[in-house]
Tab-separated table of C-alpha atoms in Angstrom:
chain	number	residue	atom	x	y	z
C	9	MET	CA	-23.528	9.638	-24.041
C	10	PRO	CA	-20.517	9.243	-26.134
C	11	VAL	CA	-18.494	11.370	-28.324
C	12	PHE	CA	-15.864	8.921	-29.832
C	13	PHE	CA	-13.889	8.738	-33.680
C	14	ALA	CA	-12.093	6.723	-34.439
C	15	GLU	CA	-9.412	9.389	-35.407
C	16	ASP	CA	-8.743	12.153	-33.729
C	17	TYR	CA	-11.425	15.277	-34.845
C	18	ASP	CA	-9.942	18.885	-34.863
C	19	TRP	CA	-12.990	20.544	-32.696
C	20	THR	CA	-12.748	23.360	-34.885
C	21	LYS	CA	-13.129	21.943	-37.808
C	22	LEU	CA	-16.350	19.915	-36.516
C	23	ALA	CA	-17.969	23.028	-36.046
C	24	SER	CA	-21.465	21.916	-37.830
C	25	MET	CA	-21.870	19.899	-34.743
C	26	HIS	CA	-21.628	21.758	-31.832
C	27	GLU	CA	-25.043	23.447	-31.205
C	28	PRO	CA	-26.024	19.829	-31.939
C	29	LEU	CA	-23.950	18.345	-29.193
C	30	PHE	CA	-23.863	22.018	-26.797
C	31	HIS	CA	-27.542	21.106	-26.664
C	32	ALA	CA	-26.799	17.369	-25.736
C	33	VAL	CA	-25.150	17.693	-23.324
C	34	GLY	CA	-26.545	20.829	-21.638
C	35	SER	CA	-29.773	18.008	-21.011
C	36	SER	CA	-30.791	17.698	-16.842
C	37	LYS	CA	-30.991	14.073	-17.985
C	38	LEU	CA	-27.765	13.751	-18.790
C	39	ARG	CA	-25.792	12.044	-16.087
C	40	TYR	CA	-22.640	10.470	-17.682
C	41	LEU	CA	-19.533	11.644	-20.616
C	42	LYS	CA	-17.297	10.109	-22.887
C	43	MET	CA	-15.557	11.310	-24.810
C	44	GLY	CA	-12.422	10.855	-27.231
C	45	HIS	CA	-9.990	11.151	-29.656
C	46	ILE	CA	-10.799	14.940	-30.753
C	47	LEU	CA	-8.322	17.670	-30.629
C	48	PHE	CA	-8.736	21.281	-29.022
C	49	ALA	CA	-6.896	23.838	-30.198
C	50	THR	CA	-7.016	25.443	-26.581
C	51	GLN	CA	-8.574	24.699	-23.060
C	52	SER	CA	-11.182	27.170	-23.551
C	53	GLN	CA	-12.603	25.636	-26.144
C	54	PHE	CA	-12.212	22.045	-23.543
C	55	ASN	CA	-13.864	23.738	-20.591
C	56	GLU	CA	-16.361	24.919	-23.271
C	57	LEU	CA	-18.522	21.967	-24.216
C	58	LEU	CA	-18.242	20.356	-20.413
C	59	GLY	CA	-19.276	23.704	-19.430
C	60	ASN	CA	-22.487	23.374	-20.998
C	61	CYS	CA	-23.105	20.055	-18.583
C	62	VAL	CA	-25.578	20.750	-16.348
C	63	ALA	CA	-26.020	17.229	-14.382
C	64	LEU	CA	-22.856	15.647	-15.664
C	65	GLU	CA	-21.483	13.333	-12.854
C	66	VAL	CA	-19.262	10.659	-14.757
C	67	LEU	CA	-16.213	11.647	-17.318
C	68	ASN	CA	-14.857	8.922	-19.135
C	69	ILE	CA	-12.638	11.379	-21.497
C	70	ASP	CA	-10.313	8.876	-23.515
C	71	HIS	CA	-7.162	9.806	-25.876
C	72	VAL	CA	-8.504	13.877	-25.836
C	73	LYS	CA	-5.685	16.428	-26.601
C	74	ILE	CA	-5.479	19.763	-25.553
C	75	GLY	CA	-4.039	22.127	-28.772
C	76	ALA	CA	-2.256	24.773	-25.680
C	77	ALA	CA	-1.470	24.837	-22.386
C	78	THR	CA	-1.886	28.786	-22.645
C	79	GLU	CA	-3.480	31.175	-23.476
C	80	ILE	CA	-3.833	35.078	-23.829
C	81	HIS	CA	-7.361	36.958	-22.349
C	82	SER	CA	-7.816	40.249	-22.191
C	83	GLU	CA	-9.287	42.408	-19.709
C	84	THR	CA	-12.629	43.784	-19.721
C	85	GLY	CA	-13.003	44.806	-16.596
C	86	GLN	CA	-16.104	42.869	-16.097
C	87	GLU	CA	-16.876	39.212	-14.960
C	88	ALA	CA	-18.881	36.979	-16.031
C	89	PRO	CA	-21.060	36.240	-13.589
C	90	GLU	CA	-20.423	32.244	-11.866
C	91	LYS	CA	-22.370	29.348	-13.670
C	92	PRO	CA	-22.650	27.042	-10.924
C	93	ARG	CA	-20.795	23.840	-12.174
C	94	SER	CA	-21.448	19.807	-11.626
C	95	LYS	CA	-20.547	17.780	-9.555
C	96	LEU	CA	-18.163	15.207	-11.743
C	97	VAL	CA	-18.074	12.481	-8.974
C	98	GLU	CA	-16.396	9.912	-11.583
C	99	LEU	CA	-13.418	10.776	-13.952
C	100	THR	CA	-11.558	8.530	-15.897
C	101	VAL	CA	-9.175	9.935	-18.428
C	102	HIS	CA	-6.947	7.882	-21.058
C	103	THR	CA	-4.145	9.677	-23.120
C	104	GLU	CA	-0.568	10.652	-23.225
C	105	PRO	CA	1.540	12.854	-20.421
C	106	GLN	CA	1.176	15.781	-22.089
C	107	SER	CA	-2.753	15.826	-23.284
C	108	LEU	CA	-3.264	14.258	-18.920
C	109	SER	CA	-1.179	17.535	-17.641
C	110	GLN	CA	-3.435	19.426	-19.559
C	111	ILE	CA	-6.572	17.361	-18.900
C	112	ILE	CA	-5.953	18.229	-15.179
C	113	GLN	CA	-4.925	21.548	-15.729
C	114	ALA	CA	-8.030	22.511	-17.043
C	115	PHE	CA	-9.638	20.330	-13.709
C	116	ILE	CA	-8.004	22.826	-11.165
C	117	SER	CA	-7.783	26.376	-12.760
C	118	SER	CA	-10.372	28.386	-11.464
C	119	SER	CA	-12.067	28.775	-14.974
C	120	SER	CA	-12.650	24.496	-14.516
C	121	PRO	CA	-16.825	24.606	-15.790
C	122	LEU	CA	-17.049	21.476	-13.691
C	123	ASP	CA	-16.478	20.935	-9.782
C	124	VAL	CA	-14.189	17.557	-9.125
C	125	SER	CA	-14.924	18.114	-4.786
C	126	SER	CA	-16.769	15.916	-5.256
C	127	LEU	CA	-15.343	12.874	-7.610
C	128	ILE	CA	-15.575	9.283	-6.056
C	129	ARG	CA	-13.428	7.530	-7.793
C	130	LEU	CA	-10.689	8.664	-10.127
C	131	SER	CA	-8.701	6.625	-12.534
C	132	LEU	CA	-5.946	8.452	-14.393
C	133	TRP	CA	-3.751	6.249	-17.792
C	134	CYS	CA	-1.120	7.103	-19.233
C	135	LYS	CA	1.917	6.064	-21.823
C	136	CYS	CA	4.873	6.681	-19.642
C	137	PRO	CA	6.407	8.924	-21.441
C	138	LYS	CA	10.455	8.244	-22.426
C	139	TYR	CA	11.550	11.259	-21.590
C	140	ARG	CA	10.485	12.775	-17.954
C	141	ASP	CA	9.886	16.299	-19.949
C	142	TYR	CA	5.533	16.474	-18.269
C	143	ASP	CA	5.680	17.563	-14.752
C	144	LEU	CA	2.223	15.242	-14.594
C	145	ILE	CA	2.990	15.129	-9.974
C	146	GLY	CA	2.288	18.512	-10.263
C	147	PRO	CA	-0.239	18.643	-11.297
C	148	VAL	CA	-2.138	15.511	-10.321
C	149	CYS	CA	-1.098	16.171	-6.638
C	150	SER	CA	-3.598	19.316	-7.219
C	151	LEU	CA	-5.993	17.266	-8.134
C	152	LEU	CA	-5.920	14.923	-5.278
C	153	ARG	CA	-6.153	17.895	-3.164
C	154	ARG	CA	-8.793	19.122	-4.085
C	155	THR	CA	-10.785	15.921	-3.574
C	156	GLN	CA	-13.076	15.537	-0.586
C	157	CYS	CA	-14.939	12.608	-0.960
C	158	LEU	CA	-12.158	10.450	-3.019
C	159	GLN	CA	-12.907	6.329	-2.566
C	160	HIS	CA	-11.076	4.643	-5.433
C	161	LEU	CA	-8.357	5.722	-6.965
C	162	GLN	CA	-6.203	3.970	-9.503
C	163	LEU	CA	-2.966	6.102	-11.213
C	164	PHE	CA	-1.544	3.927	-14.623
C	165	ALA	CA	0.802	5.189	-16.532
C	166	CYS	CA	2.021	1.523	-19.662
C	167	PRO	CA	2.843	-0.074	-21.109
C	168	GLN	CA	6.531	0.318	-19.114
C	169	VAL	CA	5.812	-1.121	-15.625
C	170	CYS	CA	5.121	2.384	-13.484
C	171	PHE	CA	2.059	0.971	-12.280
C	172	ILE	CA	0.081	2.173	-8.907
C	173	ASN	CA	-3.104	1.773	-8.050
C	174	MET	CA	-4.468	2.777	-4.313
């Protein structure tokens, strides 16, 4: 199921689509999701959408941005019951360095709605930053440490010749 826009759309401005999208991605038959050109204001918005995916196995993220790298959560003293997480077997991310770092952080955080330990295929693509403002190595290494079944790995940084294929 593709959720793809021709230009960047602010997730909060798509509020009228949230309920139908949550219903669609919540299908026990949905195994593949491709989303592109969506700007999430916070990581929790990104996690909320993906948290509705109950059977997702393949996720393709193209030019998705997460606005806030960190969020402050209020302590209520009660923890919500942990929902079962979909086990991804394939993940492809194509975006900017800052967004790639934030998306990876979303997958390796304790609040991640998706389990990346079963990844078989992982492809990460981004433009090489002119200046190394973003730490991509740390988050990528953390993600790789969580995978247990990885058989295919592609790491690309373009358009310059910063290409790694393993």
